Coordinates of C-alpha atoms in Angstrom, one line a residue:
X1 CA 75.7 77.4 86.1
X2 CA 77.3 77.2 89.8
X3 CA 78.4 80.2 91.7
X4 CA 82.4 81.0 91.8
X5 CA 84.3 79.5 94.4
X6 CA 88.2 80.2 95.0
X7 CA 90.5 76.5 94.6
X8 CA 93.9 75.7 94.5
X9 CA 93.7 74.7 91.1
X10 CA 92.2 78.4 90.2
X11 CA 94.7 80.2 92.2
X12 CA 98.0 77.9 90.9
X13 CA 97.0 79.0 86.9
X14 CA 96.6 82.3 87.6
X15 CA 99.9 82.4 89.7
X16 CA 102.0 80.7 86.9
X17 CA 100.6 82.8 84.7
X18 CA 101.6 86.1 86.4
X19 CA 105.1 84.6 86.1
X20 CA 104.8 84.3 82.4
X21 CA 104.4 87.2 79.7
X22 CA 101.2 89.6 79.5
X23 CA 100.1 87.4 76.4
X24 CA 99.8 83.9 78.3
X25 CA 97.9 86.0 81.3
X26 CA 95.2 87.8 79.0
X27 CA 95.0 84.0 78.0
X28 CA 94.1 83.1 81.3
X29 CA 91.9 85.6 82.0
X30 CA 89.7 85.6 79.2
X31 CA 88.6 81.9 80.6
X32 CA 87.4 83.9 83.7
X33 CA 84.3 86.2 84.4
X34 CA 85.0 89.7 85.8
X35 CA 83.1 88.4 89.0
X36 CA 85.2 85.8 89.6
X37 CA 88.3 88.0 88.7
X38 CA 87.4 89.7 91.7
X39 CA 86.9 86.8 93.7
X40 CA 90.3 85.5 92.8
X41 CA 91.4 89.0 93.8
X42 CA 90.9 88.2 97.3
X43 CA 93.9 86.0 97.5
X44 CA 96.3 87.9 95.3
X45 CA 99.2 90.6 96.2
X46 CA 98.2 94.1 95.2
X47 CA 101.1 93.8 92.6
X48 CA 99.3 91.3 91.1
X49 CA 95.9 92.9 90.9
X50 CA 97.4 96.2 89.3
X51 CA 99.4 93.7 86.8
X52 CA 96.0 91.8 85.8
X53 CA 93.7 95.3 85.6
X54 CA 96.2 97.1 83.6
X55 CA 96.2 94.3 80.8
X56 CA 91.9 93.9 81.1
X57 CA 90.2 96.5 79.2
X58 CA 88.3 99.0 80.5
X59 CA 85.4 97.8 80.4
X60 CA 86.2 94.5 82.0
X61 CA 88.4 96.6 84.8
X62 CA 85.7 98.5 85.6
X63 CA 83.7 95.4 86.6
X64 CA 85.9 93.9 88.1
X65 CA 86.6 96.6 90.5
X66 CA 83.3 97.4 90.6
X67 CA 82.9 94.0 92.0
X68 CA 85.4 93.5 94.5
X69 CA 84.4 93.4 98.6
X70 CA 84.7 96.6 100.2
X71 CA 87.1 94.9 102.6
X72 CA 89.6 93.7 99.9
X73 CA 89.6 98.0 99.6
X74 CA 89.5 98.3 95.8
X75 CA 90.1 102.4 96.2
X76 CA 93.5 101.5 97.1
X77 CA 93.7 99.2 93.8
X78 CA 92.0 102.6 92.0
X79 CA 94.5 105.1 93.5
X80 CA 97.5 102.7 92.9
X81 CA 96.4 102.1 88.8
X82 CA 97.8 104.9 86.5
X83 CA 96.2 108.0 86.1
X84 CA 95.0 107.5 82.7
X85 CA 94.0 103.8 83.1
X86 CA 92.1 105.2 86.5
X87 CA 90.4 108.2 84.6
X88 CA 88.9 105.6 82.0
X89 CA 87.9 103.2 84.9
X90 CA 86.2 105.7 87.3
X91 CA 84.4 106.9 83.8
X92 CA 83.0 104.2 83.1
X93 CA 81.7 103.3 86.6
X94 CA 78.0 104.2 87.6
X95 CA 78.5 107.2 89.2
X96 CA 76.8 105.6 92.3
X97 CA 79.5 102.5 92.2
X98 CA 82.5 105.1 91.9
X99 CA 81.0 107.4 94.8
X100 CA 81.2 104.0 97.1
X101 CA 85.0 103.5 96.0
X102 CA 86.2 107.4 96.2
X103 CA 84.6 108.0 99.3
X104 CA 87.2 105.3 101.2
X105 CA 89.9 107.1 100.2
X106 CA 90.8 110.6 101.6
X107 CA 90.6 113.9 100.8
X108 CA 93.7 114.8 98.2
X109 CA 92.9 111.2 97.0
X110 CA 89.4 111.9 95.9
X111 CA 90.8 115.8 94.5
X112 CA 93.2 114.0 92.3
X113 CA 90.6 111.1 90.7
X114 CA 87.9 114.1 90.3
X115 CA 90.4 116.8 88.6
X116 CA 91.1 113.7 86.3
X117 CA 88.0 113.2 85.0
X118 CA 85.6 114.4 83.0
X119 CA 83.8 117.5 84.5
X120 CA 80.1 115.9 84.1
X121 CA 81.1 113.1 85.9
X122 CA 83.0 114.6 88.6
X123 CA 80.0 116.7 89.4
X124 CA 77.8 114.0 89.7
X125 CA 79.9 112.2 92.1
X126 CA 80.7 115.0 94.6
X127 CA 77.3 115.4 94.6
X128 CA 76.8 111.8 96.3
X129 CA 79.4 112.4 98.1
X130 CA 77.7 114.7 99.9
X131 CA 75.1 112.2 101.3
X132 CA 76.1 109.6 104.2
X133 CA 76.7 106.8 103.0
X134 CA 74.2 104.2 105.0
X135 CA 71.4 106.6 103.0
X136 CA 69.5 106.6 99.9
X137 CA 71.4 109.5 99.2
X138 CA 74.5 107.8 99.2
X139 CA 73.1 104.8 97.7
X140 CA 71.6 106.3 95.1
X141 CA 72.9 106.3 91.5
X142 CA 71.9 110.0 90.2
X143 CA 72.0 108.5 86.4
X144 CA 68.2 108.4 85.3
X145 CA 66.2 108.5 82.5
X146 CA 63.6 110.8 82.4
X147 CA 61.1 112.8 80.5
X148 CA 59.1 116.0 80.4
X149 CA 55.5 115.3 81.1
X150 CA 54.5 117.7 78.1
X151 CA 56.4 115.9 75.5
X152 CA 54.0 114.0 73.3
X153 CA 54.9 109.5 72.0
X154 CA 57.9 110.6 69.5
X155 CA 59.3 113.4 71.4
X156 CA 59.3 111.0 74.5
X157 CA 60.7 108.0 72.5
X158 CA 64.0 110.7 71.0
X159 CA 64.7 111.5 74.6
X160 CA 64.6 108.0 76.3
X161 CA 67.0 107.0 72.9
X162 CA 69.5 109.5 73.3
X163 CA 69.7 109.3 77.5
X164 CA 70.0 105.4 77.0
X165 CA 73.4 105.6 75.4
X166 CA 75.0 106.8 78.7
X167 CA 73.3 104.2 80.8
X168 CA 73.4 100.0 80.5
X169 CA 69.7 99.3 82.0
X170 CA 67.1 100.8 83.0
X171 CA 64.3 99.8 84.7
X172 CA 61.9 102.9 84.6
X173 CA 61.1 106.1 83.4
X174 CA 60.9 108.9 85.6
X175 CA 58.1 112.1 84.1
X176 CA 59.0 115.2 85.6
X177 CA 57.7 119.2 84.7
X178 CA 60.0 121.7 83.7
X179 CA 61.9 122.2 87.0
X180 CA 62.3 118.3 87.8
X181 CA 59.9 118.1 90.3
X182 CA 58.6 114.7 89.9
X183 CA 55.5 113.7 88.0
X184 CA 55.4 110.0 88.3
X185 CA 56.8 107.2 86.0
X186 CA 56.0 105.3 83.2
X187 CA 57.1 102.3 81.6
X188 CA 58.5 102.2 78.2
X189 CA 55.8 99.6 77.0
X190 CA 53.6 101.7 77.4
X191 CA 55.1 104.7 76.0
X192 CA 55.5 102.0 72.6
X193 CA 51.9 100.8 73.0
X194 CA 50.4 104.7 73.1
X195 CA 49.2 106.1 69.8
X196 CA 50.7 108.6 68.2
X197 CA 49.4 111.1 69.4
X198 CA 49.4 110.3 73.0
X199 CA 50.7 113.0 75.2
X200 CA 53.4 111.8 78.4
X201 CA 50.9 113.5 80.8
X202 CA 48.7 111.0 79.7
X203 CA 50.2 107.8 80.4
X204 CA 51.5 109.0 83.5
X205 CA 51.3 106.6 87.0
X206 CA 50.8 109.3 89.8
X207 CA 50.3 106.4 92.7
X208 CA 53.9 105.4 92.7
X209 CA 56.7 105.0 95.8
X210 CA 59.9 107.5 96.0
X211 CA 62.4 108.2 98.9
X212 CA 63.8 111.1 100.4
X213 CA 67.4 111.2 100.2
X214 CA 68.3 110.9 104.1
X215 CA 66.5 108.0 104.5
X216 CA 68.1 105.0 105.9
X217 CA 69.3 102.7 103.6
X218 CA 67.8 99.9 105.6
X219 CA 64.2 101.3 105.5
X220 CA 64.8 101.8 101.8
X221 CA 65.4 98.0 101.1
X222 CA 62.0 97.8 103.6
X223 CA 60.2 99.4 100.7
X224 CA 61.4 97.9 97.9
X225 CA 61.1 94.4 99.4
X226 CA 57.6 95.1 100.8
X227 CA 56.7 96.5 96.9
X228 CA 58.4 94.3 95.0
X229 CA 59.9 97.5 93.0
X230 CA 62.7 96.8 91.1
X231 CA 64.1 100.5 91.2
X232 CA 62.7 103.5 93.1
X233 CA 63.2 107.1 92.5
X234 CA 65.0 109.5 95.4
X235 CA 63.9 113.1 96.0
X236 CA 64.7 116.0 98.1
X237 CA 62.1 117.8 100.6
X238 CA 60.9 119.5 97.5
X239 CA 60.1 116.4 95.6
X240 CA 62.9 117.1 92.7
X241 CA 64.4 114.2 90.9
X242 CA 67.7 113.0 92.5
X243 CA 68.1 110.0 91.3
X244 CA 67.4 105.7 91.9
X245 CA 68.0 103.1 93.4
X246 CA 68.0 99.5 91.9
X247 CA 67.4 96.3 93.0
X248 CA 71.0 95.1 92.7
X249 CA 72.1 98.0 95.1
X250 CA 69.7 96.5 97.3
X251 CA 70.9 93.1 98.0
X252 CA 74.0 94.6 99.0
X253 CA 72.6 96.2 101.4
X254 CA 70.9 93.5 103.0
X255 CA 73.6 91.2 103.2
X256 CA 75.7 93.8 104.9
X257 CA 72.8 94.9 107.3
X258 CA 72.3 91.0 108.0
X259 CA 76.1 91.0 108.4
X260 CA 76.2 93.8 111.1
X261 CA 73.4 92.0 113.0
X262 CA 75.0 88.7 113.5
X263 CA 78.5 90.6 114.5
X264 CA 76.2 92.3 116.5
X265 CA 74.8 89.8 118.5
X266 CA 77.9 87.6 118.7
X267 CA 79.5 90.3 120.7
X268 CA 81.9 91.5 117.8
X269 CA 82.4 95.2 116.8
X270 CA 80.6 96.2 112.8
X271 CA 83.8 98.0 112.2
X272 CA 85.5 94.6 112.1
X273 CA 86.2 93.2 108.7
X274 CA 85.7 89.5 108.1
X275 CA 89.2 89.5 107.0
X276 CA 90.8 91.6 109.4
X277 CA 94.3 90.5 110.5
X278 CA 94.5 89.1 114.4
X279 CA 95.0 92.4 115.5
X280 CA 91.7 94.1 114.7
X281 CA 89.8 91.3 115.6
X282 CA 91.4 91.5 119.1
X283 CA 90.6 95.4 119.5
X284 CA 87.2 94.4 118.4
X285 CA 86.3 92.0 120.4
X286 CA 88.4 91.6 124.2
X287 CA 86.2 95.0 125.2
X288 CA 83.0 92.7 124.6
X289 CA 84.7 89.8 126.6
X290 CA 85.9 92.3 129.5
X291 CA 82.2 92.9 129.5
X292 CA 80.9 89.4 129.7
X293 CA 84.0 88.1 132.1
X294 CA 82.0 91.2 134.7
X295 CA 78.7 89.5 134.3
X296 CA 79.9 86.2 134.9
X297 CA 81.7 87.1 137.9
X298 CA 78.1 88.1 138.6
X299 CA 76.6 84.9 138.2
X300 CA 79.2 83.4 139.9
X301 CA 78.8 85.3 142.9
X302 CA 75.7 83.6 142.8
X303 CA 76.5 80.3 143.5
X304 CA 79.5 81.4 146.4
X305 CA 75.3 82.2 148.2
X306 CA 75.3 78.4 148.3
X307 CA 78.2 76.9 149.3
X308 CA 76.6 74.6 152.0
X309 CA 73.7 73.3 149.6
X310 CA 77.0 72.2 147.2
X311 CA 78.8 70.4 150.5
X312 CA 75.7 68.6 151.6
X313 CA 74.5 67.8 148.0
X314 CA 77.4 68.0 145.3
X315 CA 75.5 66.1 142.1
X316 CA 73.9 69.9 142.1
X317 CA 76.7 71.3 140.9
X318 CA 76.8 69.3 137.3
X319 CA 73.0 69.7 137.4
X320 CA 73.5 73.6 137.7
X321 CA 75.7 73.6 134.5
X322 CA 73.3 71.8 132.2
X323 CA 70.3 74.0 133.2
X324 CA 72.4 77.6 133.1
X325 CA 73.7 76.4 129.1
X326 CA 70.1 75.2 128.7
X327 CA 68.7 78.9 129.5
X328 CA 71.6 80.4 127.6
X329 CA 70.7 78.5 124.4
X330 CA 67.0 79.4 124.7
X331 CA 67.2 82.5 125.4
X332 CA 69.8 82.9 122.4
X333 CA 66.9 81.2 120.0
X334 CA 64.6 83.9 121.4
X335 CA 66.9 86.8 120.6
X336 CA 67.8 85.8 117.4
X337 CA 64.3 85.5 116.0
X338 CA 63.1 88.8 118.0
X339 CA 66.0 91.0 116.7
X340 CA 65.0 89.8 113.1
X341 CA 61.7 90.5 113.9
X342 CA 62.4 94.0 114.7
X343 CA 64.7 94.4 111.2
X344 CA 62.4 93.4 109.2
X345 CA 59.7 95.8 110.5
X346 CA 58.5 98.3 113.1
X347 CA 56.3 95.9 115.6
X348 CA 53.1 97.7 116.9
X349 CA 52.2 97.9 120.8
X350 CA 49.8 94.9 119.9
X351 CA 52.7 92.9 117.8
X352 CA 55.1 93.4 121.0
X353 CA 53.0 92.1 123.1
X354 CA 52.2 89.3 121.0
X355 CA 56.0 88.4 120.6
X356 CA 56.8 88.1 124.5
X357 CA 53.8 86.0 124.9
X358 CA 54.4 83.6 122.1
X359 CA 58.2 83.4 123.4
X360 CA 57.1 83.0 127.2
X361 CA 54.6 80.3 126.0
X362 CA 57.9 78.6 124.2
X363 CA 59.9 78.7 127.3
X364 CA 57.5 77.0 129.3
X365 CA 56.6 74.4 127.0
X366 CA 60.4 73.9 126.5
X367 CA 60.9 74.1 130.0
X368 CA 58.6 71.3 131.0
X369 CA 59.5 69.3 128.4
X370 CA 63.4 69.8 129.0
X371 CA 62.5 69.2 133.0
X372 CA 60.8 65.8 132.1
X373 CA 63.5 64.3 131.0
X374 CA 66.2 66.0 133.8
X375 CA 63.0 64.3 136.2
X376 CA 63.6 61.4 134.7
X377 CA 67.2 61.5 134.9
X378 CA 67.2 61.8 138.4
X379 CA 65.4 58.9 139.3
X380 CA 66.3 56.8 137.6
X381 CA 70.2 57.8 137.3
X382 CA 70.5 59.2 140.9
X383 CA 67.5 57.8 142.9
X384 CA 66.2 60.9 144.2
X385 CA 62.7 61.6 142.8
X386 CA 63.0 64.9 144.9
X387 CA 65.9 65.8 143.7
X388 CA 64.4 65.3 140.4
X389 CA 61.3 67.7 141.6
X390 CA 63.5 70.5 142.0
X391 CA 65.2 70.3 138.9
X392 CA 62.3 70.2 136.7
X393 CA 60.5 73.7 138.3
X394 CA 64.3 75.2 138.2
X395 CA 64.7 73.8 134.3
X396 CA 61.2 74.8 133.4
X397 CA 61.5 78.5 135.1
X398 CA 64.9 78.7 133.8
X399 CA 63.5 78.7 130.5
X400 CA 60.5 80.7 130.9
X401 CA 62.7 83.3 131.9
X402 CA 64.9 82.5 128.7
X403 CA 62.2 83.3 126.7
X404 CA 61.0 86.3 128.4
X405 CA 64.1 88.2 128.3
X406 CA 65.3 86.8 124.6
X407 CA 62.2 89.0 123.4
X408 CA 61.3 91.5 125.9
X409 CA 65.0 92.9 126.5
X410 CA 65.8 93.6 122.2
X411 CA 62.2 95.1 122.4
X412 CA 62.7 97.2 125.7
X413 CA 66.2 98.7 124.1
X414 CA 64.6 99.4 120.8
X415 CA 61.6 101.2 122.7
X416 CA 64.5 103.5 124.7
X417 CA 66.6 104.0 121.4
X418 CA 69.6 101.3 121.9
X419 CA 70.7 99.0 118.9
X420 CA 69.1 95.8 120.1
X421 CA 71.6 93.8 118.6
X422 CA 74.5 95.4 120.3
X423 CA 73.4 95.4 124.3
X424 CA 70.8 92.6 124.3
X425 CA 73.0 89.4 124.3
X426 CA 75.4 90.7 127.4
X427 CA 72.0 91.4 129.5
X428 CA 70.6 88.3 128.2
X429 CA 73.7 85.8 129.2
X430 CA 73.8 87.7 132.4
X431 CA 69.8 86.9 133.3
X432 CA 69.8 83.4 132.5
X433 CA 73.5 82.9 134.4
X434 CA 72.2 83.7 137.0
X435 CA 68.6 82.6 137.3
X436 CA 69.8 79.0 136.0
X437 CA 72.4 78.9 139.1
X438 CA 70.2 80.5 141.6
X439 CA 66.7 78.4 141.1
X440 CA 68.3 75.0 141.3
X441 CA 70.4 75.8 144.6
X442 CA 67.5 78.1 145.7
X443 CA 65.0 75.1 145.6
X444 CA 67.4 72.5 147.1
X445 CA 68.2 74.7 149.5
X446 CA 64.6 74.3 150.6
X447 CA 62.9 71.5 150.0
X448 CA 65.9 69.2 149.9
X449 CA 67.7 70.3 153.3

């Protein structure tokens, strides 16, 4: 099976069929997962979405919305349905899934869905939305399955059957003592596997991993990645059960957090939205490129240093703009690798170290290499061997400093407590600007004059 992808042909049936009667639409959309409902969504008038979700059942609603982008702002599709078609749909949401959808919309918003629903569940969701949302807290779904550690095999089997009706999947089960402090887990195999009379306490796993609720949501994926767990339980400082965190949650996460790090380093805001209208992308972005227009007045104040090496010796000039976009691009490889680096883990003193060496030893072999062929270029193209000299060292030093400031820069701002992936491309740019204009005019300035 291929993954969804919006066409023309996809977006023309459902299109005539909104112009048609509800019969001929619920035709339509039964020939379409509740995924790709919500990918089609995307391209639809919120007129239309209400229409479709209205004639879907709940159960199919609720995925649907459940499934929608955070950008195509499925809380306003919630708050727009009607009251009792909402109620059903928040209902039947995990609580953690609904918390992500209220919390977008404000404050009487989230009062009327909550006085709507049942008590139970309206509990359970201001709860989470107590927690930030980038946290396990507020990634957390507090639904769980879980089981006193002094029940005995039967007792433990009645409980895990009669909490399973209110929950699709589950992954594990959590043991806890009378006052839900956490126990451990156990798996339901081996809860089935156990004799009969086999007590809870004694199939028990005390060596297991947990989180505490204000945890980043990033470290949190960390752990589950570096575990291969495929749910993990959240506590607070007094280690009582709050709830999990899935696997599924998890990718989420990680596509947003790699997301925000390429915005990041492009020089574009995380607040804008990939589809934004012109407006927000403008407010995001022309602070950035006030920014970057400063440093490159910078680097070109550089060059206005050498204004007689360009009058005696003008083929510098082209030469200066391949070396200065050579640096940029190396120094751009660097960073990129370097900032995932840092993502994916905490780097020691000793695996810092090791990461600025191994990018200074890349910019140098690079370098060289690069200056070979500019050296070759030279005399062959312009018949100046010297001229060729100088630039291979400004080529090959160009780079070296590439390298040194696409790893040690992310690493320095990470050490003082700045986003890396926010300041590091700026200072970068700025760095090899100026160091690929200045060597090359530097050096003919002296050994070719």
């Amino acid at each position: 099976m291929q993954s969804f992808e919006i066409n023309k042909t996809d977006l023309l049936r459902i299109k005539i069929a909104l112009e048609g009667d509800d019969a001929q639409l619920q035709a339509v959309l039964k020939e379409y997962h509740s995924s790709e409902i919500a990918i089609l969504f995307e391209r639809l008038p919120q007129e239309a979405k209400e229409r479709i979700i209205n004639l879907l059942s709940t159960e199919i609603a609720t995925e649907v919305i459940s499934e929608m982008n955070e950008e195509d702002h499925p809380e306003e599709l919630l708050i727009g349905l009607h009251p009792g078609k909402r109620t059903e749909i928040v209902e039947e949401m995990d609580y953690d899934v609904a918390t992500d959808i209220i919390s977008q919309l404000d404050k009487e918003d989230q009062q009327e869905i909550l006085e709507d629903i049942d008590h139970e569940d309206a509990t359970s969701i201001r709860a989470l939305l107590n927690y930030d949302e980038d946290t396990a807290g507020g990634l957390m779904n507090s639904q769980v399955i879980c089981v006193n550690i002094n029940l005995d095999k039967k007792e433990a089997l009645d409980e895990i059957i009669r909490q399973s009706e209110e929950m699709e999947e589950f992954y594990t089960i959590y043991v806890v003592n009378d006052t839900k402090i956490l126990q451990g887990i156990v798996s339901i195999k081996d809860i089935i596997k156990a004799r009969g009379e086999a007590k809870v306490r004694d199939l028990v796993q005390t060596d297991y991993v947990y989180v505490k609720a204000e945890l980043d949501q990033e470290e949190v994926a960390k752990l589950i990645s570096q575990y291969n767990l495929t749910t993990i339980p959240v506590v607070d400082d007094n280690m009582k059960l709050l709830g999990r965190i899935t696997v599924d949650d998890i990718i989420d996460v990680m596509e947003a957090e790699n997301t925000e790090d390429i915005l990041k380093i492009s020089g574009v805001s995380e607040d804008e939205e990939l589809s934004g209208n012109w407006q927000d992308a403008v407010k995001s972005r022309l602070p950035w490129l006030i920014i970057n227009l400063g440093t490159a007045f910078l680097a070109a104040s550089v060059i206005r240093q050498f204004t007689h090496v360009q009058e005696e010796l003008p083929i510098i000039v082209a030469y200066v703009t391949i070396i200065g976009g050579m640096g940029g691009n190396a120094a751009t490889q660097a960073l990129a690798v370097t900032v995932r680096r840092i993502s994916l883990s905490d780097l020691t003193d000793r695996q810092t170290y090791s990461t600025v060496i191994k990018e200074l030893s890349v910019g140098l072999i690079n370098g060289a290499a690069n200056g070979l062929i500019v050296l070759a270029f030279a005399i062959f193209y312009d018949k100046n061997p010297m001229l060729g000299v100088v630039l291979f060292l400004a080529m090959t030093g160009n780079l070296i400093v590439a390298g040194l400031t696409g790893a040690g820069i992310p690493l320095i701002l990470k050490r003082v407590g700045i986003d890396p992936a926010v300041a590091s491309s700026i200072i970068i740019t700025t760095f090899t600007d100026c160091i690929g204009f200045l060597l090359p005019l530097w050096l003919a300035s002296q050994l070719l004059l």
